[in-house]
Amino acid sequence: PTGNPLRKALAELHSLHPDQVILGNGSDDLLNLCARCFSGPEQAIGVATPGYSLYPVLASLQGAPVVEVPFEPDFSLPADAIAACPANLFYLTTPNAPSGVCFPNETLASVLQRFPGLFVADEAYADFAPHDATPLLAAHPRLLVTRTLSKSYSLAGLRIGYALGSPELIAIL
Ligand SMILES: *Cc1c(COP(=O)(O)O)cnc(C)c1O
Protein backbone atom coordinates (compact mmCIF):
# COMPACT_ATOMS: atom_id res chain seq x y z
CA PRO A 1 0.00 0.00 0.00
CA THR A 2 2.94 2.42 0.43
CA GLY A 3 4.11 1.80 -3.17
CA ASN A 4 7.70 2.08 -2.05
CA PRO A 5 9.34 0.67 -5.22
CA LEU A 6 7.53 3.27 -7.33
CA ARG A 7 8.25 6.06 -4.80
CA LYS A 8 11.93 5.15 -5.02
CA ALA A 9 11.90 5.18 -8.84
CA LEU A 10 10.09 8.54 -8.92
CA ALA A 11 12.49 9.99 -6.35
CA GLU A 12 15.38 8.97 -8.60
CA LEU A 13 13.65 10.45 -11.66
CA HIS A 14 13.32 13.83 -9.89
CA SER A 15 16.59 13.67 -7.89
CA LEU A 16 14.67 13.76 -4.59
CA HIS A 17 14.38 11.48 -1.54
CA PRO A 18 11.57 8.84 -1.41
CA ASP A 19 10.28 10.71 1.71
CA GLN A 20 9.41 13.54 -0.68
CA VAL A 21 7.12 11.42 -2.86
CA ILE A 22 3.52 10.30 -2.22
CA LEU A 23 1.38 8.19 -4.57
CA GLY A 24 -2.30 8.57 -5.30
CA ASN A 25 -5.07 6.96 -7.33
CA GLY A 26 -4.56 9.56 -10.03
CA SER A 27 -3.47 13.06 -9.07
CA ASP A 28 -7.12 13.97 -8.42
CA ASP A 29 -6.81 11.71 -5.35
CA LEU A 30 -3.86 13.78 -4.11
CA LEU A 31 -5.59 17.09 -4.83
CA ASN A 32 -8.47 15.77 -2.70
CA LEU A 33 -6.04 14.76 0.07
CA CYS A 34 -4.72 18.35 0.13
CA ALA A 35 -8.25 19.71 0.54
CA ARG A 36 -8.96 17.19 3.34
CA CYS A 37 -5.77 18.14 5.24
CA PHE A 38 -5.60 21.87 4.60
CA SER A 39 -9.12 23.26 4.09
CA GLY A 40 -12.42 23.44 5.91
CA PRO A 41 -15.27 25.82 6.76
CA GLU A 42 -12.74 28.23 8.34
CA GLN A 43 -9.90 27.51 5.87
CA ALA A 44 -10.62 28.75 2.37
CA ILE A 45 -9.27 27.37 -0.89
CA GLY A 46 -7.88 29.78 -3.47
CA VAL A 47 -8.08 29.08 -7.21
CA ALA A 48 -6.99 31.00 -10.30
CA THR A 49 -9.82 31.36 -12.79
CA PRO A 50 -10.63 30.09 -15.33
CA GLY A 51 -9.27 26.76 -14.04
CA TYR A 52 -9.74 23.05 -13.42
CA SER A 53 -13.37 22.29 -12.56
CA LEU A 54 -12.41 19.76 -9.85
CA TYR A 55 -11.01 22.38 -7.42
CA PRO A 56 -14.39 23.92 -6.43
CA VAL A 57 -15.83 20.39 -6.10
CA LEU A 58 -13.08 19.46 -3.62
CA ALA A 59 -13.77 22.67 -1.70
CA SER A 60 -17.48 21.93 -1.50
CA LEU A 61 -16.78 18.43 -0.12
CA GLN A 62 -14.95 20.08 2.83
CA GLY A 63 -17.42 22.95 3.20
CA ALA A 64 -14.53 25.28 2.41
CA PRO A 65 -15.12 28.72 0.87
CA VAL A 66 -13.53 29.29 -2.55
CA VAL A 67 -11.60 32.50 -3.25
CA GLU A 68 -11.32 33.10 -6.99
CA VAL A 69 -8.33 35.03 -8.34
CA PRO A 70 -8.79 35.86 -12.04
CA PHE A 71 -5.84 35.56 -14.41
CA GLU A 72 -4.52 38.74 -16.04
CA PRO A 73 -6.14 39.56 -19.43
CA ASP A 74 -3.15 37.92 -21.21
CA PHE A 75 -3.48 34.84 -18.92
CA SER A 76 -0.24 35.63 -17.09
CA LEU A 77 -0.06 34.95 -13.34
CA PRO A 78 -1.70 37.47 -10.98
CA ALA A 79 1.19 37.00 -8.53
CA ASP A 80 0.35 39.84 -6.13
CA ALA A 81 -3.31 38.82 -5.91
CA ILE A 82 -2.42 35.16 -5.24
CA ALA A 83 0.16 36.17 -2.62
CA ALA A 84 -2.53 38.22 -0.85
CA CYS A 85 -5.30 35.62 -1.27
CA PRO A 86 -6.98 34.90 2.10
CA ALA A 87 -6.80 31.10 1.73
CA ASN A 88 -5.07 28.24 3.53
CA LEU A 89 -4.53 26.30 0.30
CA PHE A 90 -4.09 27.48 -3.29
CA TYR A 91 -4.39 25.33 -6.43
CA LEU A 92 -2.68 26.45 -9.62
CA THR A 93 -2.63 24.38 -12.83
CA THR A 94 0.80 24.97 -14.31
CA PRO A 95 1.31 24.94 -17.24
CA ASN A 96 -2.22 26.18 -17.22
CA ALA A 97 -5.33 24.57 -18.66
CA PRO A 98 -7.28 25.96 -20.49
CA SER A 99 -4.86 28.77 -21.47
CA GLY A 100 -1.71 26.69 -22.15
CA VAL A 101 0.42 29.40 -20.49
CA CYS A 102 3.56 28.24 -18.65
CA PHE A 103 4.55 30.47 -15.72
CA PRO A 104 8.18 31.49 -15.04
CA ASN A 105 9.66 29.94 -11.90
CA GLU A 106 10.78 33.42 -10.75
CA THR A 107 7.11 34.46 -10.67
CA LEU A 108 6.08 31.29 -8.83
CA ALA A 109 8.92 31.86 -6.34
CA SER A 110 7.70 35.39 -5.64
CA VAL A 111 4.25 33.95 -4.84
CA LEU A 112 5.73 31.18 -2.67
CA GLN A 113 7.73 33.68 -0.63
CA ARG A 114 4.58 35.61 0.25
CA PHE A 115 1.61 33.21 0.25
CA PRO A 116 1.51 31.73 3.77
CA GLY A 117 -0.49 28.56 3.08
CA LEU A 118 -0.01 25.35 1.09
CA PHE A 119 0.62 26.10 -2.59
CA VAL A 120 -0.23 23.23 -4.93
CA ALA A 121 1.31 23.36 -8.39
CA ASP A 122 -0.89 20.96 -10.39
CA GLU A 123 1.57 19.90 -13.08
CA ALA A 124 -0.69 17.51 -15.01
CA TYR A 125 0.78 18.92 -18.25
CA ALA A 126 4.40 19.47 -17.15
CA ASP A 127 5.81 16.94 -19.63
CA PHE A 128 4.57 19.14 -22.49
CA ALA A 129 6.26 22.28 -21.10
CA PRO A 130 9.77 23.73 -21.42
CA HIS A 131 10.27 23.82 -17.63
CA ASP A 132 8.54 22.85 -14.38
CA ALA A 133 8.38 23.94 -10.73
CA THR A 134 10.32 21.05 -9.17
CA PRO A 135 13.56 23.12 -8.82
CA LEU A 136 11.60 25.34 -6.39
CA LEU A 137 10.94 22.45 -3.97
CA ALA A 138 14.32 22.72 -2.22
CA ALA A 139 13.72 26.28 -1.02
CA HIS A 140 9.94 26.20 -0.52
CA PRO A 141 8.62 23.64 2.00
CA ARG A 142 4.99 24.76 1.47
CA LEU A 143 5.07 23.87 -2.24
CA LEU A 144 3.49 20.61 -3.38
CA VAL A 145 3.89 19.57 -7.02
CA THR A 146 1.34 17.06 -8.34
CA ARG A 147 1.94 14.91 -11.41
CA THR A 148 -0.11 12.32 -13.26
CA LEU A 149 0.53 9.43 -15.64
CA SER A 150 -2.86 10.13 -17.25
CA LYS A 151 -1.77 12.68 -19.86
CA SER A 152 1.77 12.42 -21.27
CA TYR A 153 1.98 8.68 -20.46
CA SER A 154 -1.57 7.93 -21.76
CA LEU A 155 -2.23 5.74 -18.69
CA ALA A 156 -5.39 7.38 -17.30
CA GLY A 157 -7.01 3.96 -16.74
CA LEU A 158 -4.25 2.88 -14.35
CA ARG A 159 -5.05 5.78 -11.96
CA ILE A 160 -1.48 6.69 -11.01
CA GLY A 161 -0.63 10.13 -9.75
CA TYR A 162 2.06 11.37 -7.42
CA ALA A 163 3.06 14.45 -5.52
CA LEU A 164 6.46 15.88 -4.62
CA GLY A 165 7.09 18.03 -1.56
CA SER A 166 9.03 18.47 1.64
CA PRO A 167 9.26 15.37 3.88
CA GLU A 168 7.20 17.22 6.55
CA LEU A 169 4.41 17.96 4.08
CA ILE A 170 4.43 14.45 2.61
CA ALA A 171 4.26 12.99 6.13
CA ILE A 172 1.13 15.05 6.88
CA LEU A 173 -0.56 13.87 3.68
C1 LIG B 1 -6.16 15.39 -15.91
C2 LIG B 1 -5.88 16.38 -14.86
C3 LIG B 1 -5.60 15.99 -13.53
C4 LIG B 1 -5.60 14.62 -12.96
O1 LIG B 1 -5.84 13.50 -13.63
P1 LIG B 1 -5.73 12.09 -12.89
O2 LIG B 1 -6.17 11.15 -13.95
O3 LIG B 1 -6.59 12.11 -11.67
O4 LIG B 1 -4.28 11.91 -12.50
C5 LIG B 1 -5.32 16.98 -12.61
N1 LIG B 1 -5.30 18.27 -12.96
C6 LIG B 1 -5.55 18.68 -14.21
C7 LIG B 1 -5.51 20.12 -14.51
C8 LIG B 1 -5.86 17.74 -15.20
O5 LIG B 1 -6.14 18.18 -16.43
JSON list of C-alpha atoms and ligand atoms in Angstrom, two decimals:
[
{"chain": "A", "resi": 1, "resn": "PRO", "atom": "CA", "xyz": [0.00, 0.00, 0.00]},
{"chain": "A", "resi": 2, "resn": "THR", "atom": "CA", "xyz": [2.94, 2.42, 0.43]},
{"chain": "A", "resi": 3, "resn": "GLY", "atom": "CA", "xyz": [4.11, 1.80, -3.17]},
{"chain": "A", "resi": 4, "resn": "ASN", "atom": "CA", "xyz": [7.70, 2.08, -2.05]},
{"chain": "A", "resi": 5, "resn": "PRO", "atom": "CA", "xyz": [9.34, 0.67, -5.22]},
{"chain": "A", "resi": 6, "resn": "LEU", "atom": "CA", "xyz": [7.53, 3.27, -7.33]},
{"chain": "A", "resi": 7, "resn": "ARG", "atom": "CA", "xyz": [8.25, 6.06, -4.80]},
{"chain": "A", "resi": 8, "resn": "LYS", "atom": "CA", "xyz": [11.93, 5.15, -5.02]},
{"chain": "A", "resi": 9, "resn": "ALA", "atom": "CA", "xyz": [11.90, 5.18, -8.84]},
{"chain": "A", "resi": 10, "resn": "LEU", "atom": "CA", "xyz": [10.09, 8.54, -8.92]},
{"chain": "A", "resi": 11, "resn": "ALA", "atom": "CA", "xyz": [12.49, 9.99, -6.35]},
{"chain": "A", "resi": 12, "resn": "GLU", "atom": "CA", "xyz": [15.38, 8.97, -8.60]},
{"chain": "A", "resi": 13, "resn": "LEU", "atom": "CA", "xyz": [13.65, 10.45, -11.66]},
{"chain": "A", "resi": 14, "resn": "HIS", "atom": "CA", "xyz": [13.32, 13.83, -9.89]},
{"chain": "A", "resi": 15, "resn": "SER", "atom": "CA", "xyz": [16.59, 13.67, -7.89]},
{"chain": "A", "resi": 16, "resn": "LEU", "atom": "CA", "xyz": [14.67, 13.76, -4.59]},
{"chain": "A", "resi": 17, "resn": "HIS", "atom": "CA", "xyz": [14.38, 11.48, -1.54]},
{"chain": "A", "resi": 18, "resn": "PRO", "atom": "CA", "xyz": [11.57, 8.84, -1.41]},
{"chain": "A", "resi": 19, "resn": "ASP", "atom": "CA", "xyz": [10.28, 10.71, 1.71]},
{"chain": "A", "resi": 20, "resn": "GLN", "atom": "CA", "xyz": [9.41, 13.54, -0.68]},
{"chain": "A", "resi": 21, "resn": "VAL", "atom": "CA", "xyz": [7.12, 11.42, -2.86]},
{"chain": "A", "resi": 22, "resn": "ILE", "atom": "CA", "xyz": [3.52, 10.30, -2.22]},
{"chain": "A", "resi": 23, "resn": "LEU", "atom": "CA", "xyz": [1.38, 8.19, -4.57]},
{"chain": "A", "resi": 24, "resn": "GLY", "atom": "CA", "xyz": [-2.30, 8.57, -5.30]},
{"chain": "A", "resi": 25, "resn": "ASN", "atom": "CA", "xyz": [-5.07, 6.96, -7.33]},
{"chain": "A", "resi": 26, "resn": "GLY", "atom": "CA", "xyz": [-4.56, 9.56, -10.03]},
{"chain": "A", "resi": 27, "resn": "SER", "atom": "CA", "xyz": [-3.47, 13.06, -9.07]},
{"chain": "A", "resi": 28, "resn": "ASP", "atom": "CA", "xyz": [-7.12, 13.97, -8.42]},
{"chain": "A", "resi": 29, "resn": "ASP", "atom": "CA", "xyz": [-6.81, 11.71, -5.35]},
{"chain": "A", "resi": 30, "resn": "LEU", "atom": "CA", "xyz": [-3.86, 13.78, -4.11]},
{"chain": "A", "resi": 31, "resn": "LEU", "atom": "CA", "xyz": [-5.59, 17.09, -4.83]},
{"chain": "A", "resi": 32, "resn": "ASN", "atom": "CA", "xyz": [-8.47, 15.77, -2.70]},
{"chain": "A", "resi": 33, "resn": "LEU", "atom": "CA", "xyz": [-6.04, 14.76, 0.07]},
{"chain": "A", "resi": 34, "resn": "CYS", "atom": "CA", "xyz": [-4.72, 18.35, 0.13]},
{"chain": "A", "resi": 35, "resn": "ALA", "atom": "CA", "xyz": [-8.25, 19.71, 0.54]},
{"chain": "A", "resi": 36, "resn": "ARG", "atom": "CA", "xyz": [-8.96, 17.19, 3.34]},
{"chain": "A", "resi": 37, "resn": "CYS", "atom": "CA", "xyz": [-5.77, 18.14, 5.24]},
{"chain": "A", "resi": 38, "resn": "PHE", "atom": "CA", "xyz": [-5.60, 21.87, 4.60]},
{"chain": "A", "resi": 39, "resn": "SER", "atom": "CA", "xyz": [-9.12, 23.26, 4.09]},
{"chain": "A", "resi": 40, "resn": "GLY", "atom": "CA", "xyz": [-12.42, 23.44, 5.91]},
{"chain": "A", "resi": 41, "resn": "PRO", "atom": "CA", "xyz": [-15.27, 25.82, 6.76]},
{"chain": "A", "resi": 42, "resn": "GLU", "atom": "CA", "xyz": [-12.74, 28.23, 8.34]},
{"chain": "A", "resi": 43, "resn": "GLN", "atom": "CA", "xyz": [-9.90, 27.51, 5.87]},
{"chain": "A", "resi": 44, "resn": "ALA", "atom": "CA", "xyz": [-10.62, 28.75, 2.37]},
{"chain": "A", "resi": 45, "resn": "ILE", "atom": "CA", "xyz": [-9.27, 27.37, -0.89]},
{"chain": "A", "resi": 46, "resn": "GLY", "atom": "CA", "xyz": [-7.88, 29.78, -3.47]},
{"chain": "A", "resi": 47, "resn": "VAL", "atom": "CA", "xyz": [-8.08, 29.08, -7.21]},
{"chain": "A", "resi": 48, "resn": "ALA", "atom": "CA", "xyz": [-6.99, 31.00, -10.30]},
{"chain": "A", "resi": 49, "resn": "THR", "atom": "CA", "xyz": [-9.82, 31.36, -12.79]},
{"chain": "A", "resi": 50, "resn": "PRO", "atom": "CA", "xyz": [-10.63, 30.09, -15.33]},
{"chain": "A", "resi": 51, "resn": "GLY", "atom": "CA", "xyz": [-9.27, 26.76, -14.04]},
{"chain": "A", "resi": 52, "resn": "TYR", "atom": "CA", "xyz": [-9.74, 23.05, -13.42]},
{"chain": "A", "resi": 53, "resn": "SER", "atom": "CA", "xyz": [-13.37, 22.29, -12.56]},
{"chain": "A", "resi": 54, "resn": "LEU", "atom": "CA", "xyz": [-12.41, 19.76, -9.85]},
{"chain": "A", "resi": 55, "resn": "TYR", "atom": "CA", "xyz": [-11.01, 22.38, -7.42]},
{"chain": "A", "resi": 56, "resn": "PRO", "atom": "CA", "xyz": [-14.39, 23.92, -6.43]},
{"chain": "A", "resi": 57, "resn": "VAL", "atom": "CA", "xyz": [-15.83, 20.39, -6.10]},
{"chain": "A", "resi": 58, "resn": "LEU", "atom": "CA", "xyz": [-13.08, 19.46, -3.62]},
{"chain": "A", "resi": 59, "resn": "ALA", "atom": "CA", "xyz": [-13.77, 22.67, -1.70]},
{"chain": "A", "resi": 60, "resn": "SER", "atom": "CA", "xyz": [-17.48, 21.93, -1.50]},
{"chain": "A", "resi": 61, "resn": "LEU", "atom": "CA", "xyz": [-16.78, 18.43, -0.12]},
{"chain": "A", "resi": 62, "resn": "GLN", "atom": "CA", "xyz": [-14.95, 20.08, 2.83]},
{"chain": "A", "resi": 63, "resn": "GLY", "atom": "CA", "xyz": [-17.42, 22.95, 3.20]},
{"chain": "A", "resi": 64, "resn": "ALA", "atom": "CA", "xyz": [-14.53, 25.28, 2.41]},
{"chain": "A", "resi": 65, "resn": "PRO", "atom": "CA", "xyz": [-15.12, 28.72, 0.87]},
{"chain": "A", "resi": 66, "resn": "VAL", "atom": "CA", "xyz": [-13.53, 29.29, -2.55]},
{"chain": "A", "resi": 67, "resn": "VAL", "atom": "CA", "xyz": [-11.60, 32.50, -3.25]},
{"chain": "A", "resi": 68, "resn": "GLU", "atom": "CA", "xyz": [-11.32, 33.10, -6.99]},
{"chain": "A", "resi": 69, "resn": "VAL", "atom": "CA", "xyz": [-8.33, 35.03, -8.34]},
{"chain": "A", "resi": 70, "resn": "PRO", "atom": "CA", "xyz": [-8.79, 35.86, -12.04]},
{"chain": "A", "resi": 71, "resn": "PHE", "atom": "CA", "xyz": [-5.84, 35.56, -14.41]},
{"chain": "A", "resi": 72, "resn": "GLU", "atom": "CA", "xyz": [-4.52, 38.74, -16.04]},
{"chain": "A", "resi": 73, "resn": "PRO", "atom": "CA", "xyz": [-6.14, 39.56, -19.43]},
{"chain": "A", "resi": 74, "resn": "ASP", "atom": "CA", "xyz": [-3.15, 37.92, -21.21]},
{"chain": "A", "resi": 75, "resn": "PHE", "atom": "CA", "xyz": [-3.48, 34.84, -18.92]},
{"chain": "A", "resi": 76, "resn": "SER", "atom": "CA", "xyz": [-0.24, 35.63, -17.09]},
{"chain": "A", "resi": 77, "resn": "LEU", "atom": "CA", "xyz": [-0.06, 34.95, -13.34]},
{"chain": "A", "resi": 78, "resn": "PRO", "atom": "CA", "xyz": [-1.70, 37.47, -10.98]},
{"chain": "A", "resi": 79, "resn": "ALA", "atom": "CA", "xyz": [1.19, 37.00, -8.53]},
{"chain": "A", "resi": 80, "resn": "ASP", "atom": "CA", "xyz": [0.35, 39.84, -6.13]},
{"chain": "A", "resi": 81, "resn": "ALA", "atom": "CA", "xyz": [-3.31, 38.82, -5.91]},
{"chain": "A", "resi": 82, "resn": "ILE", "atom": "CA", "xyz": [-2.42, 35.16, -5.24]},
{"chain": "A", "resi": 83, "resn": "ALA", "atom": "CA", "xyz": [0.16, 36.17, -2.62]},
{"chain": "A", "resi": 84, "resn": "ALA", "atom": "CA", "xyz": [-2.53, 38.22, -0.85]},
{"chain": "A", "resi": 85, "resn": "CYS", "atom": "CA", "xyz": [-5.30, 35.62, -1.27]},
{"chain": "A", "resi": 86, "resn": "PRO", "atom": "CA", "xyz": [-6.98, 34.90, 2.10]},
{"chain": "A", "resi": 87, "resn": "ALA", "atom": "CA", "xyz": [-6.80, 31.10, 1.73]},
{"chain": "A", "resi": 88, "resn": "ASN", "atom": "CA", "xyz": [-5.07, 28.24, 3.53]},
{"chain": "A", "resi": 89, "resn": "LEU", "atom": "CA", "xyz": [-4.53, 26.30, 0.30]},
{"chain": "A", "resi": 90, "resn": "PHE", "atom": "CA", "xyz": [-4.09, 27.48, -3.29]},
{"chain": "A", "resi": 91, "resn": "TYR", "atom": "CA", "xyz": [-4.39, 25.33, -6.43]},
{"chain": "A", "resi": 92, "resn": "LEU", "atom": "CA", "xyz": [-2.68, 26.45, -9.62]},
{"chain": "A", "resi": 93, "resn": "THR", "atom": "CA", "xyz": [-2.63, 24.38, -12.83]},
{"chain": "A", "resi": 94, "resn": "THR", "atom": "CA", "xyz": [0.80, 24.97, -14.31]},
{"chain": "A", "resi": 95, "resn": "PRO", "atom": "CA", "xyz": [1.31, 24.94, -17.24]},
{"chain": "A", "resi": 96, "resn": "ASN", "atom": "CA", "xyz": [-2.22, 26.18, -17.22]},
{"chain": "A", "resi": 97, "resn": "ALA", "atom": "CA", "xyz": [-5.33, 24.57, -18.66]},
{"chain": "A", "resi": 98, "resn": "PRO", "atom": "CA", "xyz": [-7.28, 25.96, -20.49]},
{"chain": "A", "resi": 99, "resn": "SER", "atom": "CA", "xyz": [-4.86, 28.77, -21.47]},
{"chain": "A", "resi": 100, "resn": "GLY", "atom": "CA", "xyz": [-1.71, 26.69, -22.15]},
{"chain": "A", "resi": 101, "resn": "VAL", "atom": "CA", "xyz": [0.42, 29.40, -20.49]},
{"chain": "A", "resi": 102, "resn": "CYS", "atom": "CA", "xyz": [3.56, 28.24, -18.65]},
{"chain": "A", "resi": 103, "resn": "PHE", "atom": "CA", "xyz": [4.55, 30.47, -15.72]},
{"chain": "A", "resi": 104, "resn": "PRO", "atom": "CA", "xyz": [8.18, 31.49, -15.04]},
{"chain": "A", "resi": 105, "resn": "ASN", "atom": "CA", "xyz": [9.66, 29.94, -11.90]},
{"chain": "A", "resi": 106, "resn": "GLU", "atom": "CA", "xyz": [10.78, 33.42, -10.75]},
{"chain": "A", "resi": 107, "resn": "THR", "atom": "CA", "xyz": [7.11, 34.46, -10.67]},
{"chain": "A", "resi": 108, "resn": "LEU", "atom": "CA", "xyz": [6.08, 31.29, -8.83]},
{"chain": "A", "resi": 109, "resn": "ALA", "atom": "CA", "xyz": [8.92, 31.86, -6.34]},
{"chain": "A", "resi": 110, "resn": "SER", "atom": "CA", "xyz": [7.70, 35.39, -5.64]},
{"chain": "A", "resi": 111, "resn": "VAL", "atom": "CA", "xyz": [4.25, 33.95, -4.84]},
{"chain": "A", "resi": 112, "resn": "LEU", "atom": "CA", "xyz": [5.73, 31.18, -2.67]},
{"chain": "A", "resi": 113, "resn": "GLN", "atom": "CA", "xyz": [7.73, 33.68, -0.63]},
{"chain": "A", "resi": 114, "resn": "ARG", "atom": "CA", "xyz": [4.58, 35.61, 0.25]},
{"chain": "A", "resi": 115, "resn": "PHE", "atom": "CA", "xyz": [1.61, 33.21, 0.25]},
{"chain": "A", "resi": 116, "resn": "PRO", "atom": "CA", "xyz": [1.51, 31.73, 3.77]},
{"chain": "A", "resi": 117, "resn": "GLY", "atom": "CA", "xyz": [-0.49, 28.56, 3.08]},
{"chain": "A", "resi": 118, "resn": "LEU", "atom": "CA", "xyz": [-0.01, 25.35, 1.09]},
{"chain": "A", "resi": 119, "resn": "PHE", "atom": "CA", "xyz": [0.62, 26.10, -2.59]},
{"chain": "A", "resi": 120, "resn": "VAL", "atom": "CA", "xyz": [-0.23, 23.23, -4.93]},
{"chain": "A", "resi": 121, "resn": "ALA", "atom": "CA", "xyz": [1.31, 23.36, -8.39]},
{"chain": "A", "resi": 122, "resn": "ASP", "atom": "CA", "xyz": [-0.89, 20.96, -10.39]},
{"chain": "A", "resi": 123, "resn": "GLU", "atom": "CA", "xyz": [1.57, 19.90, -13.08]},
{"chain": "A", "resi": 124, "resn": "ALA", "atom": "CA", "xyz": [-0.69, 17.51, -15.01]},
{"chain": "A", "resi": 125, "resn": "TYR", "atom": "CA", "xyz": [0.78, 18.92, -18.25]},
{"chain": "A", "resi": 126, "resn": "ALA", "atom": "CA", "xyz": [4.40, 19.47, -17.15]},
{"chain": "A", "resi": 127, "resn": "ASP", "atom": "CA", "xyz": [5.81, 16.94, -19.63]},
{"chain": "A", "resi": 128, "resn": "PHE", "atom": "CA", "xyz": [4.57, 19.14, -22.49]},
{"chain": "A", "resi": 129, "resn": "ALA", "atom": "CA", "xyz": [6.26, 22.28, -21.10]},
{"chain": "A", "resi": 130, "resn": "PRO", "atom": "CA", "xyz": [9.77, 23.73, -21.42]},
{"chain": "A", "resi": 131, "resn": "HIS", "atom": "CA", "xyz": [10.27, 23.82, -17.63]},
{"chain": "A", "resi": 132, "resn": "ASP", "atom": "CA", "xyz": [8.54, 22.85, -14.38]},
{"chain": "A", "resi": 133, "resn": "ALA", "atom": "CA", "xyz": [8.38, 23.94, -10.73]},
{"chain": "A", "resi": 134, "resn": "THR", "atom": "CA", "xyz": [10.32, 21.05, -9.17]},
{"chain": "A", "resi": 135, "resn": "PRO", "atom": "CA", "xyz": [13.56, 23.12, -8.82]},
{"chain": "A", "resi": 136, "resn": "LEU", "atom": "CA", "xyz": [11.60, 25.34, -6.39]},
{"chain": "A", "resi": 137, "resn": "LEU", "atom": "CA", "xyz": [10.94, 22.45, -3.97]},
{"chain": "A", "resi": 138, "resn": "ALA", "atom": "CA", "xyz": [14.32, 22.72, -2.22]},
{"chain": "A", "resi": 139, "resn": "ALA", "atom": "CA", "xyz": [13.72, 26.28, -1.02]},
{"chain": "A", "resi": 140, "resn": "HIS", "atom": "CA", "xyz": [9.94, 26.20, -0.52]},
{"chain": "A", "resi": 141, "resn": "PRO", "atom": "CA", "xyz": [8.62, 23.64, 2.00]},
{"chain": "A", "resi": 142, "resn": "ARG", "atom": "CA", "xyz": [4.99, 24.76, 1.47]},
{"chain": "A", "resi": 143, "resn": "LEU", "atom": "CA", "xyz": [5.07, 23.87, -2.24]},
{"chain": "A", "resi": 144, "resn": "LEU", "atom": "CA", "xyz": [3.49, 20.61, -3.38]},
{"chain": "A", "resi": 145, "resn": "VAL", "atom": "CA", "xyz": [3.89, 19.57, -7.02]},
{"chain": "A", "resi": 146, "resn": "THR", "atom": "CA", "xyz": [1.34, 17.06, -8.34]},
{"chain": "A", "resi": 147, "resn": "ARG", "atom": "CA", "xyz": [1.94, 14.91, -11.41]},
{"chain": "A", "resi": 148, "resn": "THR", "atom": "CA", "xyz": [-0.11, 12.32, -13.26]},
{"chain": "A", "resi": 149, "resn": "LEU", "atom": "CA", "xyz": [0.53, 9.43, -15.64]},
{"chain": "A", "resi": 150, "resn": "SER", "atom": "CA", "xyz": [-2.86, 10.13, -17.25]},
{"chain": "A", "resi": 151, "resn": "LYS", "atom": "CA", "xyz": [-1.77, 12.68, -19.86]},
{"chain": "A", "resi": 152, "resn": "SER", "atom": "CA", "xyz": [1.77, 12.42, -21.27]},
{"chain": "A", "resi": 153, "resn": "TYR", "atom": "CA", "xyz": [1.98, 8.68, -20.46]},
{"chain": "A", "resi": 154, "resn": "SER", "atom": "CA", "xyz": [-1.57, 7.93, -21.76]},
{"chain": "A", "resi": 155, "resn": "LEU", "atom": "CA", "xyz": [-2.23, 5.74, -18.69]},
{"chain": "A", "resi": 156, "resn": "ALA", "atom": "CA", "xyz": [-5.39, 7.38, -17.30]},
{"chain": "A", "resi": 157, "resn": "GLY", "atom": "CA", "xyz": [-7.01, 3.96, -16.74]},
{"chain": "A", "resi": 158, "resn": "LEU", "atom": "CA", "xyz": [-4.25, 2.88, -14.35]},
{"chain": "A", "resi": 159, "resn": "ARG", "atom": "CA", "xyz": [-5.05, 5.78, -11.96]},
{"chain": "A", "resi": 160, "resn": "ILE", "atom": "CA", "xyz": [-1.48, 6.69, -11.01]},
{"chain": "A", "resi": 161, "resn": "GLY", "atom": "CA", "xyz": [-0.63, 10.13, -9.75]},
{"chain": "A", "resi": 162, "resn": "TYR", "atom": "CA", "xyz": [2.06, 11.37, -7.42]},
{"chain": "A", "resi": 163, "resn": "ALA", "atom": "CA", "xyz": [3.06, 14.45, -5.52]},
{"chain": "A", "resi": 164, "resn": "LEU", "atom": "CA", "xyz": [6.46, 15.88, -4.62]},
{"chain": "A", "resi": 165, "resn": "GLY", "atom": "CA", "xyz": [7.09, 18.03, -1.56]},
{"chain": "A", "resi": 166, "resn": "SER", "atom": "CA", "xyz": [9.03, 18.47, 1.64]},
{"chain": "A", "resi": 167, "resn": "PRO", "atom": "CA", "xyz": [9.26, 15.37, 3.88]},
{"chain": "A", "resi": 168, "resn": "GLU", "atom": "CA", "xyz": [7.20, 17.22, 6.55]},
{"chain": "A", "resi": 169, "resn": "LEU", "atom": "CA", "xyz": [4.41, 17.96, 4.08]},
{"chain": "A", "resi": 170, "resn": "ILE", "atom": "CA", "xyz": [4.43, 14.45, 2.61]},
{"chain": "A", "resi": 171, "resn": "ALA", "atom": "CA", "xyz": [4.26, 12.99, 6.13]},
{"chain": "A", "resi": 172, "resn": "ILE", "atom": "CA", "xyz": [1.13, 15.05, 6.88]},
{"chain": "A", "resi": 173, "resn": "LEU", "atom": "CA", "xyz": [-0.56, 13.87, 3.68]},
{"chain": "B", "resi": 1, "resn": "LIG", "atom": "C1", "xyz": [-6.16, 15.39, -15.91]},
{"chain": "B", "resi": 1, "resn": "LIG", "atom": "C2", "xyz": [-5.88, 16.38, -14.86]},
{"chain": "B", "resi": 1, "resn": "LIG", "atom": "C3", "xyz": [-5.60, 15.99, -13.53]},
{"chain": "B", "resi": 1, "resn": "LIG", "atom": "C4", "xyz": [-5.60, 14.62, -12.96]},
{"chain": "B", "resi": 1, "resn": "LIG", "atom": "O1", "xyz": [-5.84, 13.50, -13.63]},
{"chain": "B", "resi": 1, "resn": "LIG", "atom": "P1", "xyz": [-5.73, 12.09, -12.89]},
{"chain": "B", "resi": 1, "resn": "LIG", "atom": "O2", "xyz": [-6.17, 11.15, -13.95]},
{"chain": "B", "resi": 1, "resn": "LIG", "atom": "O3", "xyz": [-6.59, 12.11, -11.67]},
{"chain": "B", "resi": 1, "resn": "LIG", "atom": "O4", "xyz": [-4.28, 11.91, -12.50]},
{"chain": "B", "resi": 1, "resn": "LIG", "atom": "C5", "xyz": [-5.32, 16.98, -12.61]},
{"chain": "B", "resi": 1, "resn": "LIG", "atom": "N1", "xyz": [-5.30, 18.27, -12.96]},
{"chain": "B", "resi": 1, "resn": "LIG", "atom": "C6", "xyz": [-5.55, 18.68, -14.21]},
{"chain": "B", "resi": 1, "resn": "LIG", "atom": "C7", "xyz": [-5.51, 20.12, -14.51]},
{"chain": "B", "resi": 1, "resn": "LIG", "atom": "C8", "xyz": [-5.86, 17.74, -15.20]},
{"chain": "B", "resi": 1, "resn": "LIG", "atom": "O5", "xyz": [-6.14, 18.18, -16.43]}
]
